CSV table of C-alpha atoms in Angstrom, one decimal:
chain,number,residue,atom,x,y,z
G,1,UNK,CA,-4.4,-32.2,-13.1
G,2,UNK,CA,-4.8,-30.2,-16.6
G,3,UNK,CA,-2.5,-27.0,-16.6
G,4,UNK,CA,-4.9,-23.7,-16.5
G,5,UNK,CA,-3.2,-20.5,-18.1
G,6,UNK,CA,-3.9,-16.8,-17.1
G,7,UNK,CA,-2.7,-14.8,-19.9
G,8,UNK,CA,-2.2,-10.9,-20.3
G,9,UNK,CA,-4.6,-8.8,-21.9
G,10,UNK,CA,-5.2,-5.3,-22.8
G,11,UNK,CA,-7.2,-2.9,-24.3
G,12,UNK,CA,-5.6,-3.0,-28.1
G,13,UNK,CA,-7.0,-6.6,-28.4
G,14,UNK,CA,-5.3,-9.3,-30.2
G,15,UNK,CA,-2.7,-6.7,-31.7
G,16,UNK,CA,-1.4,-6.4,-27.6
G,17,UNK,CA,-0.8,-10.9,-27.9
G,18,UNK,CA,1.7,-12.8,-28.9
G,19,UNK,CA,0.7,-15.6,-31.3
G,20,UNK,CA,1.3,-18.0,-28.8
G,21,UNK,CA,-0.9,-16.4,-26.1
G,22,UNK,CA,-3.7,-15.8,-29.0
G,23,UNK,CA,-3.8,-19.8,-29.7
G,24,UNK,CA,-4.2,-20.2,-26.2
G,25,UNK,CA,-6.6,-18.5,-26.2
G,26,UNK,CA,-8.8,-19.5,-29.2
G,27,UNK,CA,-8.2,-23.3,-28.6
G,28,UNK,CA,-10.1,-22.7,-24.7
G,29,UNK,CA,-13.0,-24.4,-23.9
G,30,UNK,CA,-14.1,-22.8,-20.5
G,31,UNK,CA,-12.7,-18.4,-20.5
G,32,UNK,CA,-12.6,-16.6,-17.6
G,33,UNK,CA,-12.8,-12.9,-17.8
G,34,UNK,CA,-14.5,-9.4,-16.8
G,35,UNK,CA,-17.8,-8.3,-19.0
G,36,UNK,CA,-15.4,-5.9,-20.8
G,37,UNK,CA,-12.3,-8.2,-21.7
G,38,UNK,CA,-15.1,-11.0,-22.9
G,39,UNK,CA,-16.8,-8.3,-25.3
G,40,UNK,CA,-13.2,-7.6,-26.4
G,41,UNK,CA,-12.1,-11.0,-27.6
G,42,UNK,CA,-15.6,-12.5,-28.2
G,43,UNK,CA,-14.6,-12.6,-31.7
G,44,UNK,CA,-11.3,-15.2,-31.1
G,45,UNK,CA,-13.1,-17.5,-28.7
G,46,UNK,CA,-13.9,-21.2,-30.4
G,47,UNK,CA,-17.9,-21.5,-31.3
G,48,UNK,CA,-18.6,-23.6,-28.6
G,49,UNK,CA,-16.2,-21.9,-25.1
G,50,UNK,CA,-17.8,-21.0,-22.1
G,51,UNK,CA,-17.4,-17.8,-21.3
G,52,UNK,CA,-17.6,-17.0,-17.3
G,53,UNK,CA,-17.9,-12.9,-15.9
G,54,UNK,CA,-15.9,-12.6,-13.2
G,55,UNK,CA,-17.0,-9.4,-12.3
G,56,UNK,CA,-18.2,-8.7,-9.3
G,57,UNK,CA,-17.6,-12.7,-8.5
G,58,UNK,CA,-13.7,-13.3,-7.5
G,59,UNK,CA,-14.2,-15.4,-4.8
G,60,UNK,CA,-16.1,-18.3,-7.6
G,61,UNK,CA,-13.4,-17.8,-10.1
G,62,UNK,CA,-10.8,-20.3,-7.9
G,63,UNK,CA,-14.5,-23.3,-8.2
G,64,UNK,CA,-14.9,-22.5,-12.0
G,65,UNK,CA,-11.1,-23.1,-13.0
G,66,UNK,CA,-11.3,-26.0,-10.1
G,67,UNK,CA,-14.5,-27.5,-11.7
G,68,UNK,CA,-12.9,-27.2,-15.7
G,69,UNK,CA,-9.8,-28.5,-14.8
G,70,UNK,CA,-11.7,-32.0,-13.0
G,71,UNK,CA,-13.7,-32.3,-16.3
G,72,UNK,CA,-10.0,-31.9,-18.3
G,73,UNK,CA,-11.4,-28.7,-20.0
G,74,UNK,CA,-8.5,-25.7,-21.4
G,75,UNK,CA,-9.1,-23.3,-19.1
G,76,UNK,CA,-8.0,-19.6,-19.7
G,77,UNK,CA,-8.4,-17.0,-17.3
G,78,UNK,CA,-7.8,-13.4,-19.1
G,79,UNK,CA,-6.3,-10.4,-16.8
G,80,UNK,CA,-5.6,-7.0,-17.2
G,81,UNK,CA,-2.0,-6.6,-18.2
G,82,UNK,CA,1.0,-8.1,-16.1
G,83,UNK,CA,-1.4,-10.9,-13.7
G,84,UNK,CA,1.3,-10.4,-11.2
G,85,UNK,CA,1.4,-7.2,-10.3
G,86,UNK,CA,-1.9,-6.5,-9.0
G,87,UNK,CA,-3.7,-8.8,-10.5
G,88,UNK,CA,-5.4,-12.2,-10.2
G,89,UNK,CA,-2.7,-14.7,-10.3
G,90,UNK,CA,-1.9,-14.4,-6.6
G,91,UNK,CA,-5.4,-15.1,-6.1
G,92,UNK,CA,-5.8,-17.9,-7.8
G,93,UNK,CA,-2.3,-19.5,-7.1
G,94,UNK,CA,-2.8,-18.9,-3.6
G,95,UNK,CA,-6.3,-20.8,-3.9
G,96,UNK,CA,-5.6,-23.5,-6.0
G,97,UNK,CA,-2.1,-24.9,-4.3
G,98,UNK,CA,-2.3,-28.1,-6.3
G,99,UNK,CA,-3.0,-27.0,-9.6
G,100,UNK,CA,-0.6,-26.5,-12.3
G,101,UNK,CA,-0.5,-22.5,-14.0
G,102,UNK,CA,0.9,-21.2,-17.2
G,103,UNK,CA,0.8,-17.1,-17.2
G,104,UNK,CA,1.6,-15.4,-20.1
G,105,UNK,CA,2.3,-11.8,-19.1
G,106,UNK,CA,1.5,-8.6,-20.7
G,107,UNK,CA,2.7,-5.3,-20.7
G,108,UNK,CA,1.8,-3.7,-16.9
G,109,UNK,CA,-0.8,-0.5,-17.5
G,110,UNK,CA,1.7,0.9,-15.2
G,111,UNK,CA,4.6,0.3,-17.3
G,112,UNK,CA,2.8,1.7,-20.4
G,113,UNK,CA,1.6,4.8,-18.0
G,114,UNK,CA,5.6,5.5,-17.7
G,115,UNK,CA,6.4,5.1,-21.2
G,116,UNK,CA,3.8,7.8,-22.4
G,117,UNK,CA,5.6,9.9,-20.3
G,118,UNK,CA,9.0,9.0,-21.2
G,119,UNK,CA,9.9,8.4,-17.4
G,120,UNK,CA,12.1,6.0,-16.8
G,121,UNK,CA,10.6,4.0,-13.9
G,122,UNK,CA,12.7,1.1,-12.5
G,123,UNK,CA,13.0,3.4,-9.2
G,124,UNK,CA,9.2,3.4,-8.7
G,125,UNK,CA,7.0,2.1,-6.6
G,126,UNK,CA,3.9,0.6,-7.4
G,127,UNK,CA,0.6,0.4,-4.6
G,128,UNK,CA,-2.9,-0.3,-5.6
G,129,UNK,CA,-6.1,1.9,-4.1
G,130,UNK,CA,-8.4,-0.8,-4.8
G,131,UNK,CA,-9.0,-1.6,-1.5
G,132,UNK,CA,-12.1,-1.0,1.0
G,133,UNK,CA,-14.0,2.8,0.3
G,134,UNK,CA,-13.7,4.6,3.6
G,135,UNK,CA,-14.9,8.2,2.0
G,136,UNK,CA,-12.6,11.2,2.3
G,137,UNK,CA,-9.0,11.5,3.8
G,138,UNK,CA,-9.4,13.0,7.2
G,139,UNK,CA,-6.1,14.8,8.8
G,140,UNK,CA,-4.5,12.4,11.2
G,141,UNK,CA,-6.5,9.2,10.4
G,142,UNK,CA,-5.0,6.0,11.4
G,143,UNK,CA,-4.2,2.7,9.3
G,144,UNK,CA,-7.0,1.1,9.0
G,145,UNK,CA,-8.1,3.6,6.2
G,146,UNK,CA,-7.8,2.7,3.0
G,147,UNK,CA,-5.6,5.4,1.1
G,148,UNK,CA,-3.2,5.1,4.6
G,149,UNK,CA,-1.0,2.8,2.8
G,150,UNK,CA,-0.6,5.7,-0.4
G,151,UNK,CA,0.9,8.2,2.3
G,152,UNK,CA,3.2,5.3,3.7
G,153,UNK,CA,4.6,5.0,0.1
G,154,UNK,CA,5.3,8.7,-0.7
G,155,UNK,CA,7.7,8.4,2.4
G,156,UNK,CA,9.7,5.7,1.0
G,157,UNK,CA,10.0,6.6,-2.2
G,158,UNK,CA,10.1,9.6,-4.9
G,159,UNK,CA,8.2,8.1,-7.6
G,160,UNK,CA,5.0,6.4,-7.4
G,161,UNK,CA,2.3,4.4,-9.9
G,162,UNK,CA,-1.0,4.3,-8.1
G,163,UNK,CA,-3.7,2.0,-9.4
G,164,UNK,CA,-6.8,3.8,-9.1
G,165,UNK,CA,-10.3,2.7,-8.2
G,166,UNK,CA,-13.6,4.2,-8.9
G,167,UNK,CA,-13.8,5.5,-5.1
G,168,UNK,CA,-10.2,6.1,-4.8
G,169,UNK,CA,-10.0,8.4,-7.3
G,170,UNK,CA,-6.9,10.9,-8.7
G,171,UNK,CA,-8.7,13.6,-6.9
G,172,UNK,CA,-9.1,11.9,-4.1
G,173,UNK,CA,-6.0,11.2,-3.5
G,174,UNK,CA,-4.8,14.3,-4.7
G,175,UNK,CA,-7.0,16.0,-1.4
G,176,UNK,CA,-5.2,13.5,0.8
G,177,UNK,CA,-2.0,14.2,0.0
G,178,UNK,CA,-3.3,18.5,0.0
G,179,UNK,CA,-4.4,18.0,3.6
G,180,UNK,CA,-1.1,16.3,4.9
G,181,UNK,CA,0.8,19.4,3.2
G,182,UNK,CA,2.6,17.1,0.6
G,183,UNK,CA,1.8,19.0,-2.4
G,184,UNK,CA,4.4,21.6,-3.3
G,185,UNK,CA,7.5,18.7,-4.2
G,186,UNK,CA,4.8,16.5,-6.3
G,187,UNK,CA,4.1,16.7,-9.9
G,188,UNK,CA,1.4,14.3,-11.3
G,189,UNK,CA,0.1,12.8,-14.5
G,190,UNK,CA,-2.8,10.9,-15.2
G,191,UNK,CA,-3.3,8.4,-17.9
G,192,UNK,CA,-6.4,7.8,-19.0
G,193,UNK,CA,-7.9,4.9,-21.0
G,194,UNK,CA,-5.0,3.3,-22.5
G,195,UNK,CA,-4.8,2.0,-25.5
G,196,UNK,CA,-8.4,2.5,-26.1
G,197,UNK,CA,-9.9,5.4,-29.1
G,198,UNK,CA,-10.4,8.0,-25.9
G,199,UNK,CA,-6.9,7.5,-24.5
G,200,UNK,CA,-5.6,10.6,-23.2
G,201,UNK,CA,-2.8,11.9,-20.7
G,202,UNK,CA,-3.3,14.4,-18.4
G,203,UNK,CA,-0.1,16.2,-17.0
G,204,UNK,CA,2.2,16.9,-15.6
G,205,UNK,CA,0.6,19.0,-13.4
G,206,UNK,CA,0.5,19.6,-9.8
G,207,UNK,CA,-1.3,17.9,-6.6
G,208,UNK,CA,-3.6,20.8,-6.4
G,209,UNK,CA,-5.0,20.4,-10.3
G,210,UNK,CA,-5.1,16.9,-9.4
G,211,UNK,CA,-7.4,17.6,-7.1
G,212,UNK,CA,-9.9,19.0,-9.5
G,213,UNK,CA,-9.6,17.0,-12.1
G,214,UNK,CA,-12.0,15.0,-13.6
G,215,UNK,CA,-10.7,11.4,-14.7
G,216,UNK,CA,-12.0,8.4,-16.8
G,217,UNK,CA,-12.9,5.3,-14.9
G,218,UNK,CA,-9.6,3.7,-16.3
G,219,UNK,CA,-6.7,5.5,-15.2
G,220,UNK,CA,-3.3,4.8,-13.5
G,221,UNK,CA,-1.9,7.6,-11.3
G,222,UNK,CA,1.6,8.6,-11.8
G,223,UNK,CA,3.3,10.7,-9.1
G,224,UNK,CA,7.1,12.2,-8.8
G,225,UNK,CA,9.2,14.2,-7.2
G,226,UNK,CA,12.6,16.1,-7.2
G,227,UNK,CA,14.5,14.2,-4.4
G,228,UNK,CA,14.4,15.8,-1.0
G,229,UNK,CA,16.8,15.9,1.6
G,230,UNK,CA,16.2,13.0,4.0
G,231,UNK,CA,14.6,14.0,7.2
G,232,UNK,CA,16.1,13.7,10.9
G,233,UNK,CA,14.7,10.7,12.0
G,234,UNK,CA,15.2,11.9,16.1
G,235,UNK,CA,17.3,13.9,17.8
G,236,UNK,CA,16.3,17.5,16.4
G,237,UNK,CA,16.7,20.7,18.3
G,238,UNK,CA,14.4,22.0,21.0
G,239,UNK,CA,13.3,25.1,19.2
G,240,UNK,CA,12.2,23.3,16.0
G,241,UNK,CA,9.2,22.5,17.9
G,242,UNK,CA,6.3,25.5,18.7
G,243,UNK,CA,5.9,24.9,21.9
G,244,UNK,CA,4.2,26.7,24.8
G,245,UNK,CA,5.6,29.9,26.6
G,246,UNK,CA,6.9,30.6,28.9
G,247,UNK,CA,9.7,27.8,29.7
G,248,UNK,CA,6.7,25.3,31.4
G,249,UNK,CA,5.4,24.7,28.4
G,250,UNK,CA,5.7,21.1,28.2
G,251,UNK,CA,8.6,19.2,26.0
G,252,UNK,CA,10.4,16.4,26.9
G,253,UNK,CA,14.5,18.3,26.0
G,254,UNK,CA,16.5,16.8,23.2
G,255,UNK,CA,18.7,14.2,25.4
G,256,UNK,CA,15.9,13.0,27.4
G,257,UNK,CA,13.8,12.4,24.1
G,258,UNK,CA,16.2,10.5,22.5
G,259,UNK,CA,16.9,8.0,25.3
G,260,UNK,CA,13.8,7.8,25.8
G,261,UNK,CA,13.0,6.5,22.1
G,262,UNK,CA,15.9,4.1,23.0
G,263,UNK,CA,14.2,2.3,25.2
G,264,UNK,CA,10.8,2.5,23.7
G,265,UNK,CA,12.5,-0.1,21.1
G,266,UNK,CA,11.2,0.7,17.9
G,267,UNK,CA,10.6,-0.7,14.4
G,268,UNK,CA,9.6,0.1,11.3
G,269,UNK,CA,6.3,-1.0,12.5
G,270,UNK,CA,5.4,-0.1,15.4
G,271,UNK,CA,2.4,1.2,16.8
G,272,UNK,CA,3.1,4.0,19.7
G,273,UNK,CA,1.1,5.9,22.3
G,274,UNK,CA,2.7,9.1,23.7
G,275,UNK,CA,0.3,9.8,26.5
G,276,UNK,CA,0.5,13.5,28.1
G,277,UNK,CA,2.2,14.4,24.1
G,278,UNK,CA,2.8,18.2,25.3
G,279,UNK,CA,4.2,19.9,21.9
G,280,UNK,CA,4.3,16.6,20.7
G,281,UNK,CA,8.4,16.2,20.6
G,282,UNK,CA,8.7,11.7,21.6
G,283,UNK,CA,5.5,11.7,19.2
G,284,UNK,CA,6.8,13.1,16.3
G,285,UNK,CA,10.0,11.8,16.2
G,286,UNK,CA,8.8,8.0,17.1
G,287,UNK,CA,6.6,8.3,13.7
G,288,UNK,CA,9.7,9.0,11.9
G,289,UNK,CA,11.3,6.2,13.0
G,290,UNK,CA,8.4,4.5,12.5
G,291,UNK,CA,7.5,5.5,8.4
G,292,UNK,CA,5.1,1.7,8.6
G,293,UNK,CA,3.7,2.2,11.9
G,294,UNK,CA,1.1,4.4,13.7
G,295,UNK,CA,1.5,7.1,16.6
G,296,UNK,CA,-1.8,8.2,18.8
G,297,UNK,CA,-1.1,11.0,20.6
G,298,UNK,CA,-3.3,12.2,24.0
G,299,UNK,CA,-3.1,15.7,24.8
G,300,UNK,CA,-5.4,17.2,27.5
G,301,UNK,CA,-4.4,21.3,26.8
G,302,UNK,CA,-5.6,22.4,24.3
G,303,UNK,CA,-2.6,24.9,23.5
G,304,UNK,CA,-0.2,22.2,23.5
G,305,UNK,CA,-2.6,20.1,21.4
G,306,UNK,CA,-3.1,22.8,18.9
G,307,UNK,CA,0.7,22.9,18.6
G,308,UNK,CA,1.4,19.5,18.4
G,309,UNK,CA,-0.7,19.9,15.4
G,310,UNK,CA,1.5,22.3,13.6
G,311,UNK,CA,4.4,20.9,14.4
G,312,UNK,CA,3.1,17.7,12.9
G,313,UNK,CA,2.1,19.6,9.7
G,314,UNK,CA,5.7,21.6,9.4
G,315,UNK,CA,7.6,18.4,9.5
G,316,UNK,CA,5.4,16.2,7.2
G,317,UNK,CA,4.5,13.5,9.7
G,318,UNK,CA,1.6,11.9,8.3
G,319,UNK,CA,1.4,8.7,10.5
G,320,UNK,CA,0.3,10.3,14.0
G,321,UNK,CA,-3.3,10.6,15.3
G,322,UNK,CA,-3.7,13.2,17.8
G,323,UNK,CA,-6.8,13.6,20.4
G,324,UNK,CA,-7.3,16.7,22.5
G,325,UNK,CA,-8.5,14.7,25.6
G,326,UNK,CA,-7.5,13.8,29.3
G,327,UNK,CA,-6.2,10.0,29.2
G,328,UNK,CA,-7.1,7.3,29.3
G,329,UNK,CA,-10.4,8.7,27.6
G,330,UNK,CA,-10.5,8.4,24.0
G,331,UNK,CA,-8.0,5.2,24.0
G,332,UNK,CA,-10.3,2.7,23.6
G,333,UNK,CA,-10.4,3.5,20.0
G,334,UNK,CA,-6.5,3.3,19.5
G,335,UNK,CA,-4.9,0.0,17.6
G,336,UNK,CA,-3.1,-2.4,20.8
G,337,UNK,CA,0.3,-0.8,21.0
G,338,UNK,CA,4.1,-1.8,20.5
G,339,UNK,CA,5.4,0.6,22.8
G,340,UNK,CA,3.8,3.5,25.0
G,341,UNK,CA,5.3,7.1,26.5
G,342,UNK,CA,3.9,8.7,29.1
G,343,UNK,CA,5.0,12.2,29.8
G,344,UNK,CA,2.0,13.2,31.8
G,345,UNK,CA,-0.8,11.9,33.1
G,346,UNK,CA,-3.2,14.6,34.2
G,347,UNK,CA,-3.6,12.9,37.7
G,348,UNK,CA,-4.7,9.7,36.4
G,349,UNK,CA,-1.0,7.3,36.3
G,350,UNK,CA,-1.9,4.6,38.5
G,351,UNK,CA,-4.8,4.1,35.7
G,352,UNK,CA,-2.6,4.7,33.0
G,353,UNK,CA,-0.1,2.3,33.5
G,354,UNK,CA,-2.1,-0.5,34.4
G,355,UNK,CA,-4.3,0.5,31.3
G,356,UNK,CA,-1.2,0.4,29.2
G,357,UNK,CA,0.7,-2.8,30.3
G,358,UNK,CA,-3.0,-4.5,30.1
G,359,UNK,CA,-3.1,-3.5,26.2
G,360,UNK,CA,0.4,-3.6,25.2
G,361,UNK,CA,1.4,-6.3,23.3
G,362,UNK,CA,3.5,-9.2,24.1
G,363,UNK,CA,7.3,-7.7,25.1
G,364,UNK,CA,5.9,-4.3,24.6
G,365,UNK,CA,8.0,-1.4,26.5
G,366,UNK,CA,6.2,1.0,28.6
G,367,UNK,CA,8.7,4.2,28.8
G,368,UNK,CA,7.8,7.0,31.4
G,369,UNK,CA,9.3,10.5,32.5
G,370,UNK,CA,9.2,12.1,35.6
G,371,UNK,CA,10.7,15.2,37.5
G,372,UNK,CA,9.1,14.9,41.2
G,373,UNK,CA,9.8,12.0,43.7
G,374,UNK,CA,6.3,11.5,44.1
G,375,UNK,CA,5.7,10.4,40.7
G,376,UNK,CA,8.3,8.1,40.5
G,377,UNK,CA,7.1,6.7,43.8
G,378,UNK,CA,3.6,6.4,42.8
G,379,UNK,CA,4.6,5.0,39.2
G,380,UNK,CA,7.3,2.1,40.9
G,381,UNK,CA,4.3,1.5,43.2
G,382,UNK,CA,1.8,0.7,40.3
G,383,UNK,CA,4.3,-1.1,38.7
G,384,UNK,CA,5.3,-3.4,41.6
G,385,UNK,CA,1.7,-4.3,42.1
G,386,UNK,CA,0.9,-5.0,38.4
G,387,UNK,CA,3.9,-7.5,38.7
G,388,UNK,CA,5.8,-5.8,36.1
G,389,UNK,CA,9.4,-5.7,35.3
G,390,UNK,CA,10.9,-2.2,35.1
G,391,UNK,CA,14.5,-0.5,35.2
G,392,UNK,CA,15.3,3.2,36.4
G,393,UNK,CA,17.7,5.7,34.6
G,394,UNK,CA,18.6,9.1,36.2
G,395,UNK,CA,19.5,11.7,33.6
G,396,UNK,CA,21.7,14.3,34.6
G,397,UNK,CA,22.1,17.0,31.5
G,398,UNK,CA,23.8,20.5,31.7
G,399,UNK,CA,24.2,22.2,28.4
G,400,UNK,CA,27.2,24.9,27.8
G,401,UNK,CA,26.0,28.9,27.8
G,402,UNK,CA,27.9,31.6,27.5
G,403,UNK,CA,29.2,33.9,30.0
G,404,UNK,CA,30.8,37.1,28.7
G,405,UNK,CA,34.0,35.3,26.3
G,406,UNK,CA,33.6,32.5,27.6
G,407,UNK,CA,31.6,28.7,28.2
G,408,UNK,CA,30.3,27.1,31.8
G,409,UNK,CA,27.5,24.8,31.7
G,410,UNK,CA,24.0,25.3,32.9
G,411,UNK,CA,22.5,22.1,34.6
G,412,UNK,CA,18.8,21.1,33.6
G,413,UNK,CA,16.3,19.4,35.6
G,414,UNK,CA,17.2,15.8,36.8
G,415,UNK,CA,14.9,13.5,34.8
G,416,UNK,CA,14.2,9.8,36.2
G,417,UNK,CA,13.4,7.5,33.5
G,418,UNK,CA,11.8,4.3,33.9
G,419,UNK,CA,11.2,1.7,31.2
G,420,UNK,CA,9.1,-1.5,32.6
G,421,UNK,CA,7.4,-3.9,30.6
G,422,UNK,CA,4.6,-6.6,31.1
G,423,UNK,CA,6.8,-9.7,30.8
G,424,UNK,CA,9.7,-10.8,32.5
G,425,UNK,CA,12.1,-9.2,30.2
G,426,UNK,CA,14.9,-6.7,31.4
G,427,UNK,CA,15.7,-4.1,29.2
């Protein structure tokens, strides 16, 4: 089969091509392209090429270079810069296994974004916003939004290029990042219609400008930062939580917490529930260790709710969904989970853990806490007759305090923890 070439285009014209790439592309017979790029090089196509719009019409292009290369036509697809990185060459290659591609790359709009701004950018990342148009960022929304996947790359990195679409807009994701309290370490610039008469750079400047400001349809979003001390992942100190007073105030205590997230087993990806989230202590810290997964939080009062809120807004945790309701209401709506805590269950556990185990997915861990023998007997009950495997740790904790010059230690509450899961799988 005929060889089909995607070559590397951008707004300068032929003066942004190699020689090579312009022969290509004035010795095609069939030239695949969007309305703009066409208009651009109409000039340079032979008298009698084809010329096919693409836009709006991606899923034909993989038929028209399919039907050219049958009939032995030269067939050039033209792409917007680099055709890897974030553009059409995936696509097609994915589409058309058995065909043979030439790509001639191009400068990446991003890489010419970096240079106006004389930042050095092999430490970047790159994401595109060119996905699916689910409105405005709202606090605590879960992945299956479509600026999600921004937030999940200012946690692993300091400097970003964001391809920009006309919905996901610079402002837009400026307010996103405003609402999840990421906007005092961030500078921004905006480059505007490269290469083109009307080019212009905007910044730097910070998130909240961003948000106001009015971009051209072509843009690329660049966004840095100073670098910031890494977080605790897990493991920090009771009293950086707000939690309720007095002392009942619900929080699962530091050494509890943390072999508690032990056995939840997490990854990088997992999706959590903490059921009963109190202050929202397991919560927090599972998003952490989670930076590419998902935590929904339950919380039935509505003071402990309201603080799990702050405390998820003073320590930056973007990834967590929290719903001020009695469980298992409200669940329903949650992605299937890798791993569930219960620290309270308003009455309804029986429910619960069935619930839980029936949704988790395949050797997903169900971790629960309890301080009262009738709990655990109720819970080991539930979990005998749901024909689930499950293991037991007493935690005995006593902390030291001091009396007058000197140290004893001060015992807390005995906490049972149980970790079962749904398949025959010991911990």
């Amino acid at each position: 089969m005929t060889t089909y070439h995607i070559i590397g285009v951008l707004d300068n014209g032929v003066d942004g091509l190699t020689p090579a790439a312009l022969r290509v592309i004035q010795n095609a017979q069939i030239v695949i392209g969007g309305a703009r790029t066409l208009q651009v090089f109409a000039s340079h196509f032979a008298p009698d090429a084809q010329q096919l719009d693409l836009t709006g019409r991606l899923p034909a292009v993989p038929s028209w270079v399919k039907d050219g290369l049958e009939r032995s036509a030269t067939v050039v697809v033209l792409a917007t810069g680099d055709p890897l990185c974030y553009g059409i060459a995936r696509y097609l290659i994915d589409r058309l296994p058995d065909a043979r591609c030439d790509i001639i790359p191009n400068l990446s709009t991003a890489q010419l974004a970096f240079a106006r701004l004389n930042l050095h950018w092999q430490d970047a990342a790159m994401i595109s916003a060119h996905a699916h148009d689910n409105g405005e960022w709202i606090s605590g929304a879960d992945p299956r939004h479509a600026l999600y996947p921004i937030l999940q790359a200012t946690t692993a990195s300091n400097k970003l290029a964001i391809f920009t679409s006309p919905q996901n807009t610079p402002a837009r994701i400026a307010r996103m990042l405003l609402a999840e309290n990421f906007g005092a370490e961030w500078q921004v610039a905006i480059a505007n219609s490269l290469l083109q008469s009307n080019e212009r750079i905007v910044g730097p400047i910070s998130i909240a400008e961003a948000a106001q400001c009015n971009s051209d349809a072509l843009n690329i979003m660049i966004l840095w930062r100073a670098t910031a001390p890494a977080p605790i992942l897990h493991g920090l100190r009771d009293d950086a939580f707000v939690q309720r007073k007095p002392e009942k105030g619900l929080i699962t205590k530091r050494e509890v917490r943390t072999v508690s997230l032990a056995y939840l087993q997490l990854h990088a990806r997992s999706i959590v529930w903490d059921i009963g989230a109190g202050s929202g202590a397991v919560g927090l810290e599972a998003a952490r260790i989670c930076p590419l997964g998902h935590v929904y939080a339950a919380e039935k009062n509505l003071d402990d709710a309201d603080n799990a809120r702050e405390n998820r807004l003073r320590l930056g945790v973007f990834n967590y969904t929290l719903a001020h309701t009695k469980a298992p209401a409200g669940l329903g709506d949650w992605l299937d989970p890798d791993a569930v805590f219960i620290g309270g269950s308003g009455g309804e556990l029986e429910e619960l853990i069935s619930y839980s185990l029936q949704r988790m997915t395949p050797g997903g861990k169900l971790v629960m806490n309890f301080v009262t023998f009738e709990n655990l007997a109720r819970a080991l009950t539930t979990l005998k007759n749901q024909g689930a495997t499950w293991q037991v740790t007493q935690m005995q904790v006593a902390r030291s305090q001091p009396i007058l010059d000197m140290q004893r230690l001060a015992a807390e509450n005995p906490v049972w923890i149980i970790c079962a899961q749904a398949r025959e799988q010991i911990v």
